[in-house]
Each structure stands twice: as structure tokens, then as C-alpha cells.
Amino acid sequence: MAVLIAAEVGARFGFTRSFEGRFEYGYHPTAGFRERNGMIELFRAGGRKFHQQQYPIVKPKELFRVMVVGDSVPRGPSLDSAYPAQLAAELKKRGFQAEGWNLCLPGYGARRKQIVADAAVKYQPDLLILHVGNSNEYEDEREWNRSRDFQGWHPRNWLMKSRIVRRLYEAKTEKLFWRWLPQEIRQKGAINDADAELQAGLNAVKIAEWEERVAESTRKVVQLCREKEIPILLLQQGYRKVASNGKASIETPNMEPWISRLKGSGVIVMSMQEILEKENLETIFSDSSHLQAEGHAFVARAIAERITEEGLLSKAFAKAQNRPD
């Protein structure tokens, strides 16, 4: 008992930062964001595995600040090789000082990306890029249900108020014992795995529910950006498909007609399909959805060209010069 109490005290006072949002699984409003000494730090917190980054809270007038919100695809194989960083480098080649925030997190679906975008717009982006796809809605729903578990103060939940006990419970669920259990026992215990995800993905009603959630969350992010007069670029995810004859192509989830209705009034829509369909898909994809560094470079160049054509850079700097210090 003494050891458990000591561990609990240590967790609550010695590891406060790493436990922030630990049991909200990505639904905490600001986990992974920390303001300190005039800087905003992005770090790994509970449910948020940000690449570690640091930027000034107050954006310099001469800087074009791009924020990319998405899942593991735009997150990239590393911070420097992912397209947010490569986009900043492309803009610098064109004579503009720029920074690209990588706010992309593995397994994040539309609802959790919306929460990240809500937190990010506080930090004065000149452009928000929202990576739009529908492949992670199972994970979003699973983590939402987990975040609701044990929230009340009924006596049956008291033990789970301990961070150490809750973490041990997670370890059992996620990493260790559940792998040894028969499938029927896992399902009784509401323990989700690849089998459950596959079954959900074959449910037409569930798929329609997820697609509507993607549309609704995307609309809310667009509305937020319009209210704050922040240009937004919606980049549709693309998936590499290989036909029986061995020929590879890119497919984009069908998001029409709702995504087309969002165009205009500060909203740009692009797709990975239009950017990459003429490239060598064997060298730029590492699997059916994730890109190699070369693929991220193609995306960065295409976005740089598009926002230059749209005049977003000149508009942002003209706006900045009129901003009071």
C-alpha cells in the first residue's frame, strides 16, 4: 500500500506534464500545448504524440505561419521530412520567411482533429491546412468511449481515479494480457482490436455515421477559420491502390458534394490524387496511405504553388503590416 501511495503521489506531482490528458485519449482541449517564456511548446502528452517543436507565441510580422492538422499521413516519417516542414522550406526558397507547424497525430479522426484545430488557431496562423480523410473514425470513436469510462464518482469508479491503477488497467487492455485472451472474452470486456475494427468497417450504417461525422467536423473547422479570418486549405487524403495487373493508382474517398460547397470565401480544396497521380507511386508511397519523404516533397511544392497563385502570402503580409504591435 505504501509503495502504491508513493507511486501515486509521484505520478501526480512528478509527472504532471506527461499525464496531462492521459485518460482523455486526445479529447483534452489543450494536451500537448504548453506556453512558457514567450514560447509555445508542442510535446508528447497523454493521447497526443506531437513531434517535439517550439515556436514564439506572438508571430513576427515578417513570418508566414502555416499549421497542418491531420493524422499519421501528414505527420510523416520524421519532423523534417514531413510536408509541413518541407512547405516552410519551399516558401523560404521563394523569398518568404515561413514556419510549418506539424500538428498531426497518428490515428486521429475528424473529431479529434477538430479539437486540435480549435487549440491551434489561438496562435495566429496565416494558413491552416486540414488533412481530410475517413480512415480513422473507428479510432476516434473507440477513444471517445474510453474517455467516458470511469468519469463519474460512483463507488465502482473510485479505484480508477488512481493514475497508477488506471495506467495498469490500460496496459492490460492495450499491450499485454488481452493478446492472450480468446476473442469472445475480449469482446465481452469491450476490448477493441483489429477484428472489431474490420467488423465495424463492414457495417454500412456505421460507415455512413462516420462519413457524416467527417463532414460535420470539417464544416466546423472551416466555420471557425472563417470567423477568425484565417485561410484554410482542405487537403483530401489519397490511397494507393494496386490493380490485378500490378498497375498502381490513387483513390480519394468520395466527399462530394459537401466538400465542394465549402470552396470559396477563404477555403481552398486540394487532393493528394491531383498532386501525385502522375508521379511514380512505387517510390513515393511506403504503404497504401503513407508517403516517403519524396512524396511529402511533391505535396509541399504543390501547396506552395497553389497558395502563391491564390495570393495568400502577399495578403498575409499586407495584413500583418497593419497589425498594431
Tab-separated table of C-alpha atoms in Angstrom:
chain	number	residue	atom	x	y	z
A	1	MET	CA	0.000	0.000	0.000
A	2	ALA	CA	2.846	2.381	0.877
A	3	VAL	CA	4.516	1.704	-2.467
A	4	LEU	CA	1.252	2.358	-4.349
A	5	ILE	CA	0.643	5.592	-2.448
A	6	ALA	CA	4.203	6.754	-3.150
A	7	ALA	CA	3.812	5.911	-6.832
A	8	GLU	CA	0.504	7.781	-6.998
A	9	VAL	CA	1.988	10.879	-5.368
A	10	GLY	CA	4.948	10.701	-7.732
A	11	ALA	CA	2.652	10.419	-10.754
A	12	ARG	CA	0.509	13.369	-9.695
A	13	PHE	CA	3.295	15.746	-8.753
A	14	GLY	CA	6.385	14.500	-10.573
A	15	PHE	CA	4.888	13.650	-13.967
A	16	THR	CA	2.114	16.208	-14.262
A	17	ARG	CA	3.166	17.246	-17.763
A	18	SER	CA	3.268	13.754	-19.262
A	19	PHE	CA	-0.044	12.809	-17.587
A	20	GLU	CA	-1.878	15.854	-18.983
A	21	GLY	CA	-4.869	14.469	-20.858
A	22	ARG	CA	-3.608	10.931	-20.248
A	23	PHE	CA	-7.076	9.489	-19.721
A	24	GLU	CA	-8.917	11.652	-22.231
A	25	TYR	CA	-7.197	9.992	-25.199
A	26	GLY	CA	-6.963	13.024	-27.429
A	27	TYR	CA	-10.178	14.701	-26.278
A	28	HIS	CA	-8.451	17.049	-23.828
A	29	PRO	CA	-8.687	20.580	-25.305
A	30	THR	CA	-5.033	21.590	-24.883
A	31	ALA	CA	-2.947	18.495	-24.075
A	32	GLY	CA	0.455	18.739	-25.738
A	33	PHE	CA	0.410	22.561	-25.894
A	34	ARG	CA	2.467	24.403	-23.271
A	35	GLU	CA	3.181	28.118	-23.048
A	36	ARG	CA	6.425	29.068	-21.326
A	37	ASN	CA	8.763	32.067	-21.520
A	38	GLY	CA	7.041	33.529	-24.549
A	39	MET	CA	7.164	30.253	-26.475
A	40	ILE	CA	4.604	27.619	-27.303
A	41	GLU	CA	5.959	24.106	-26.895
A	42	LEU	CA	4.451	21.058	-28.582
A	43	PHE	CA	5.274	17.847	-26.752
A	44	ARG	CA	4.098	14.277	-26.217
A	45	ALA	CA	1.249	14.233	-23.721
A	46	GLY	CA	-1.478	11.741	-22.965
A	47	GLY	CA	-3.233	10.843	-26.190
A	48	ARG	CA	-1.133	13.327	-28.215
A	49	LYS	CA	2.180	12.233	-29.699
A	50	PHE	CA	3.248	15.515	-31.234
A	51	HIS	CA	6.661	15.837	-32.782
A	52	GLN	CA	8.539	17.995	-30.289
A	53	GLN	CA	8.505	21.606	-31.551
A	54	GLN	CA	8.805	25.143	-30.198
A	55	TYR	CA	7.649	28.469	-31.661
A	56	PRO	CA	7.148	32.076	-30.495
A	57	ILE	CA	3.657	32.655	-29.112
A	58	VAL	CA	3.446	36.045	-30.819
A	59	LYS	CA	4.087	35.620	-34.535
A	60	PRO	CA	6.594	38.082	-36.037
A	61	LYS	CA	5.080	40.304	-38.717
A	62	GLU	CA	7.511	39.141	-41.400
A	63	LEU	CA	6.699	35.449	-40.837
A	64	PHE	CA	4.147	33.315	-42.710
A	65	ARG	CA	2.875	30.737	-40.231
A	66	VAL	CA	1.376	27.511	-41.603
A	67	MET	CA	-0.271	24.926	-39.369
A	68	VAL	CA	-1.050	21.425	-40.585
A	69	VAL	CA	-3.641	19.415	-38.655
A	70	GLY	CA	-4.002	15.773	-39.577
A	71	ASP	CA	-3.199	12.156	-38.846
A	72	SER	CA	-0.148	9.941	-39.407
A	73	VAL	CA	-0.060	10.678	-43.161
A	74	PRO	CA	0.955	14.372	-42.968
A	75	ARG	CA	2.843	13.670	-39.717
A	76	GLY	CA	5.414	11.952	-41.897
A	77	PRO	CA	8.351	9.653	-41.239
A	78	SER	CA	10.095	12.468	-39.311
A	79	LEU	CA	9.563	16.115	-38.443
A	80	ASP	CA	11.971	17.419	-41.078
A	81	SER	CA	10.852	15.131	-43.908
A	82	ALA	CA	7.102	15.694	-43.441
A	83	TYR	CA	5.402	18.189	-45.740
A	84	PRO	CA	4.713	20.873	-43.062
A	85	ALA	CA	8.475	21.426	-42.684
A	86	GLN	CA	9.113	20.954	-46.400
A	87	LEU	CA	6.401	23.505	-47.202
A	88	ALA	CA	8.128	26.080	-44.987
A	89	ALA	CA	11.382	25.333	-46.820
A	90	GLU	CA	9.657	25.748	-50.208
A	91	LEU	CA	8.289	29.146	-49.200
A	92	LYS	CA	11.716	30.241	-47.998
A	93	LYS	CA	13.113	29.362	-51.436
A	94	ARG	CA	10.552	31.790	-52.844
A	95	GLY	CA	11.809	34.555	-50.581
A	96	PHE	CA	9.276	34.292	-47.739
A	97	GLN	CA	10.092	33.636	-44.114
A	98	ALA	CA	7.837	30.795	-43.034
A	99	GLU	CA	7.352	28.101	-40.448
A	100	GLY	CA	5.315	24.913	-40.713
A	101	TRP	CA	3.739	23.556	-37.563
A	102	ASN	CA	3.244	19.805	-37.615
A	103	LEU	CA	0.065	19.238	-35.580
A	104	CYS	CA	-0.515	15.764	-36.951
A	105	LEU	CA	-1.196	12.748	-34.774
A	106	PRO	CA	-1.386	9.020	-35.502
A	107	GLY	CA	-4.872	7.553	-35.539
A	108	TYR	CA	-6.670	10.894	-35.285
A	109	GLY	CA	-10.040	11.145	-36.981
A	110	ALA	CA	-12.164	14.177	-37.769
A	111	ARG	CA	-13.462	14.868	-34.264
A	112	ARG	CA	-10.055	14.889	-32.578
A	113	LYS	CA	-8.515	16.891	-35.432
A	114	GLN	CA	-11.219	19.484	-34.825
A	115	ILE	CA	-10.138	19.754	-31.167
A	116	VAL	CA	-6.501	20.273	-32.200
A	117	ALA	CA	-7.534	22.954	-34.708
A	118	ASP	CA	-9.571	24.735	-32.021
A	119	ALA	CA	-6.452	24.946	-29.840
A	120	ALA	CA	-4.117	25.888	-32.701
A	121	VAL	CA	-5.932	28.925	-34.120
A	122	LYS	CA	-5.093	30.851	-30.955
A	123	TYR	CA	-1.517	31.116	-32.225
A	124	GLN	CA	-2.150	33.313	-35.273
A	125	PRO	CA	-1.806	31.005	-38.288
A	126	ASP	CA	-1.691	32.649	-41.700
A	127	LEU	CA	-2.907	29.370	-43.181
A	128	LEU	CA	-4.440	26.276	-41.618
A	129	ILE	CA	-4.170	23.060	-43.613
A	130	LEU	CA	-6.637	20.373	-42.576
A	131	HIS	CA	-5.838	16.910	-43.858
A	132	VAL	CA	-9.253	15.362	-44.556
A	133	GLY	CA	-9.807	11.614	-44.620
A	134	ASN	CA	-12.132	8.983	-43.240
A	135	SER	CA	-9.773	6.160	-42.265
A	136	ASN	CA	-9.502	6.851	-38.531
A	137	GLU	CA	-13.109	7.239	-37.421
A	138	TYR	CA	-13.083	3.858	-35.693
A	139	GLU	CA	-10.140	5.020	-33.548
A	140	ASP	CA	-11.868	8.325	-32.762
A	141	GLU	CA	-14.999	6.538	-31.593
A	142	ARG	CA	-13.064	3.958	-29.591
A	143	GLU	CA	-11.029	6.611	-27.786
A	144	TRP	CA	-14.147	8.703	-27.136
A	145	ASN	CA	-15.751	5.743	-25.395
A	146	ARG	CA	-12.584	5.142	-23.395
A	147	SER	CA	-12.502	8.780	-22.323
A	148	ARG	CA	-16.038	8.412	-20.952
A	149	ASP	CA	-15.204	5.328	-18.869
A	150	PHE	CA	-14.871	5.797	-15.115
A	151	GLN	CA	-15.722	9.523	-15.209
A	152	GLY	CA	-18.415	9.536	-12.535
A	153	TRP	CA	-17.901	9.325	-8.799
A	154	HIS	CA	-19.926	6.185	-8.258
A	155	PRO	CA	-18.055	3.894	-5.819
A	156	ARG	CA	-17.357	1.421	-8.625
A	157	ASN	CA	-15.172	4.100	-10.283
A	158	TRP	CA	-13.174	5.132	-7.232
A	159	LEU	CA	-10.275	2.778	-7.877
A	160	MET	CA	-9.892	4.134	-11.391
A	161	LYS	CA	-9.356	7.652	-10.044
A	162	SER	CA	-5.827	6.475	-9.230
A	163	ARG	CA	-3.482	7.272	-12.099
A	164	ILE	CA	-1.328	4.262	-11.344
A	165	VAL	CA	-4.253	1.825	-11.221
A	166	ARG	CA	-5.725	3.356	-14.391
A	167	ARG	CA	-2.384	3.063	-16.174
A	168	LEU	CA	-2.085	-0.593	-15.177
A	169	TYR	CA	-5.597	-1.128	-16.484
A	170	GLU	CA	-4.575	0.464	-19.794
A	171	ALA	CA	-1.515	-1.763	-20.014
A	172	LYS	CA	-3.712	-4.817	-19.622
A	173	THR	CA	-6.136	-3.559	-22.230
A	174	GLU	CA	-3.636	-2.353	-24.796
A	175	LYS	CA	-0.396	-4.223	-24.621
A	176	LEU	CA	-0.205	-7.341	-22.570
A	177	PHE	CA	-2.886	-9.680	-21.288
A	178	TRP	CA	-5.549	-9.025	-23.923
A	179	ARG	CA	-3.291	-10.568	-26.576
A	180	TRP	CA	-3.566	-13.885	-24.751
A	181	LEU	CA	-7.349	-13.838	-24.364
A	182	PRO	CA	-9.810	-15.569	-26.703
A	183	GLN	CA	-11.756	-13.231	-28.969
A	184	GLU	CA	-15.092	-13.829	-27.194
A	185	ILE	CA	-13.600	-12.706	-23.882
A	186	ARG	CA	-12.030	-9.633	-25.465
A	187	GLN	CA	-15.398	-8.661	-26.915
A	188	LYS	CA	-17.181	-9.159	-23.597
A	189	GLY	CA	-14.681	-6.837	-21.984
A	190	ALA	CA	-15.181	-4.231	-24.744
A	191	ILE	CA	-11.524	-4.591	-25.699
A	192	ASN	CA	-11.130	-3.381	-29.272
A	193	ASP	CA	-8.691	-4.867	-31.726
A	194	ALA	CA	-8.197	-5.318	-35.450
A	195	ASP	CA	-11.020	-7.854	-35.661
A	196	ALA	CA	-13.524	-5.419	-34.164
A	197	GLU	CA	-12.315	-2.635	-36.455
A	198	LEU	CA	-12.735	-4.839	-39.501
A	199	GLN	CA	-16.279	-5.745	-38.471
A	200	ALA	CA	-17.174	-2.080	-37.925
A	201	GLY	CA	-15.739	-1.215	-41.328
A	202	LEU	CA	-18.179	-3.629	-42.968
A	203	ASN	CA	-21.200	-2.063	-41.278
A	204	ALA	CA	-22.904	0.248	-43.791
A	205	VAL	CA	-24.803	2.143	-41.096
A	206	LYS	CA	-21.629	2.762	-39.107
A	207	ILE	CA	-19.729	3.875	-42.207
A	208	ALA	CA	-22.469	6.391	-43.060
A	209	GLU	CA	-22.351	7.692	-39.485
A	210	TRP	CA	-18.590	8.144	-39.689
A	211	GLU	CA	-18.778	9.908	-43.056
A	212	GLU	CA	-21.316	12.385	-41.671
A	213	ARG	CA	-19.045	12.976	-38.687
A	214	VAL	CA	-16.144	13.781	-41.007
A	215	ALA	CA	-18.317	16.253	-42.925
A	216	GLU	CA	-19.686	17.901	-39.784
A	217	SER	CA	-16.302	18.261	-38.061
A	218	THR	CA	-14.727	19.626	-41.235
A	219	ARG	CA	-17.522	22.179	-41.592
A	220	LYS	CA	-16.965	23.303	-38.004
A	221	VAL	CA	-13.245	23.835	-38.567
A	222	VAL	CA	-13.995	25.815	-41.728
A	223	GLN	CA	-16.558	27.917	-39.862
A	224	LEU	CA	-14.041	28.611	-37.086
A	225	CYS	CA	-11.423	29.747	-39.607
A	226	ARG	CA	-13.902	31.991	-41.409
A	227	GLU	CA	-14.923	33.600	-38.128
A	228	LYS	CA	-11.276	34.324	-37.340
A	229	GLU	CA	-10.466	35.285	-40.954
A	230	ILE	CA	-7.861	32.537	-41.296
A	231	PRO	CA	-7.464	30.985	-44.776
A	232	ILE	CA	-7.869	27.213	-44.729
A	233	LEU	CA	-6.757	24.561	-47.198
A	234	LEU	CA	-8.597	21.236	-47.137
A	235	LEU	CA	-6.286	18.507	-48.427
A	236	GLN	CA	-8.097	15.283	-49.240
A	237	GLN	CA	-6.297	12.080	-48.372
A	238	GLY	CA	-5.387	9.700	-51.186
A	239	TYR	CA	-4.816	5.957	-51.040
A	240	ARG	CA	-2.616	3.903	-53.331
A	241	LYS	CA	-4.490	1.038	-54.939
A	242	VAL	CA	-2.839	-1.738	-56.941
A	243	ALA	CA	-4.931	-3.420	-59.636
A	244	SER	CA	-4.740	-7.110	-60.511
A	245	ASN	CA	-2.433	-6.228	-63.410
A	246	GLY	CA	0.009	-4.618	-60.967
A	247	LYS	CA	-0.743	-1.035	-62.010
A	248	ALA	CA	-0.942	1.432	-59.132
A	249	SER	CA	-3.321	4.388	-58.899
A	250	ILE	CA	-4.561	6.830	-56.243
A	251	GLU	CA	-8.116	6.905	-54.998
A	252	THR	CA	-9.715	9.654	-52.916
A	253	PRO	CA	-12.669	8.970	-50.583
A	254	ASN	CA	-15.899	10.310	-52.034
A	255	MET	CA	-16.590	13.539	-50.142
A	256	GLU	CA	-18.855	15.125	-52.691
A	257	PRO	CA	-20.950	17.152	-52.657
A	258	TRP	CA	-20.330	18.576	-49.190
A	259	ILE	CA	-16.647	19.407	-49.630
A	260	SER	CA	-17.306	21.326	-52.863
A	261	ARG	CA	-19.817	23.501	-51.057
A	262	LEU	CA	-17.062	24.685	-48.728
A	263	LYS	CA	-14.906	26.155	-51.516
A	264	GLY	CA	-14.514	29.920	-51.716
A	265	SER	CA	-14.508	32.583	-49.003
A	266	GLY	CA	-11.015	31.728	-47.835
A	267	VAL	CA	-11.308	27.963	-48.408
A	268	ILE	CA	-9.088	26.076	-50.869
A	269	VAL	CA	-9.665	22.388	-51.655
A	270	MET	CA	-6.899	20.140	-52.995
A	271	SER	CA	-6.366	16.387	-53.075
A	272	MET	CA	-3.383	14.073	-52.908
A	273	GLN	CA	-4.765	12.419	-56.016
A	274	GLU	CA	-4.409	15.527	-58.174
A	275	ILE	CA	-0.943	16.202	-56.744
A	276	LEU	CA	0.550	12.707	-57.043
A	277	GLU	CA	-1.358	10.806	-59.741
A	278	LYS	CA	1.310	11.448	-62.399
A	279	GLU	CA	4.254	10.522	-60.161
A	280	ASN	CA	5.913	7.148	-59.571
A	281	LEU	CA	3.668	5.768	-56.848
A	282	GLU	CA	6.040	2.914	-56.083
A	283	THR	CA	8.728	5.279	-54.803
A	284	ILE	CA	6.644	7.942	-53.080
A	285	PHE	CA	4.359	5.671	-51.005
A	286	SER	CA	5.666	3.493	-48.179
A	287	ASP	CA	2.340	1.615	-47.971
A	288	SER	CA	-1.222	2.168	-49.162
A	289	SER	CA	-1.573	5.584	-47.477
A	290	HIS	CA	1.722	6.837	-46.020
A	291	LEU	CA	4.268	8.781	-48.038
A	292	GLN	CA	8.021	8.619	-48.263
A	293	ALA	CA	9.970	11.881	-47.879
A	294	GLU	CA	9.889	12.273	-51.686
A	295	GLY	CA	6.097	12.141	-51.653
A	296	HIS	CA	5.952	14.798	-48.943
A	297	ALA	CA	8.202	16.979	-51.116
A	298	PHE	CA	5.733	16.765	-54.029
A	299	VAL	CA	2.869	17.747	-51.713
A	300	ALA	CA	4.846	20.675	-50.271
A	301	ARG	CA	5.695	22.060	-53.723
A	302	ALA	CA	2.117	21.747	-54.948
A	303	ILE	CA	0.749	23.581	-51.908
A	304	ALA	CA	3.413	26.296	-52.186
A	305	GLU	CA	2.465	26.881	-55.807
A	306	ARG	CA	-1.241	26.972	-55.045
A	307	ILE	CA	-1.097	29.420	-52.148
A	308	THR	CA	1.248	31.640	-54.152
A	309	GLU	CA	-1.262	31.661	-57.040
A	310	GLU	CA	-4.063	32.462	-54.604
A	311	GLY	CA	-2.097	35.460	-53.298
A	312	LEU	CA	-2.240	34.258	-49.686
A	313	LEU	CA	1.338	35.252	-48.954
A	314	SER	CA	1.001	38.851	-50.095
A	315	LYS	CA	-2.367	39.198	-48.356
A	316	ALA	CA	-0.957	37.858	-45.092
A	317	PHE	CA	1.991	40.231	-45.086
A	318	ALA	CA	-0.177	43.211	-46.001
A	319	LYS	CA	-2.480	42.332	-43.125
A	320	ALA	CA	0.486	41.949	-40.764
A	321	GLN	CA	1.826	45.396	-41.570
A	322	ASN	CA	-1.495	46.887	-40.469
A	323	ARG	CA	-1.483	44.900	-37.236
A	324	PRO	CA	-0.772	47.005	-34.139
A	325	ASP	CA	2.313	45.922	-32.186
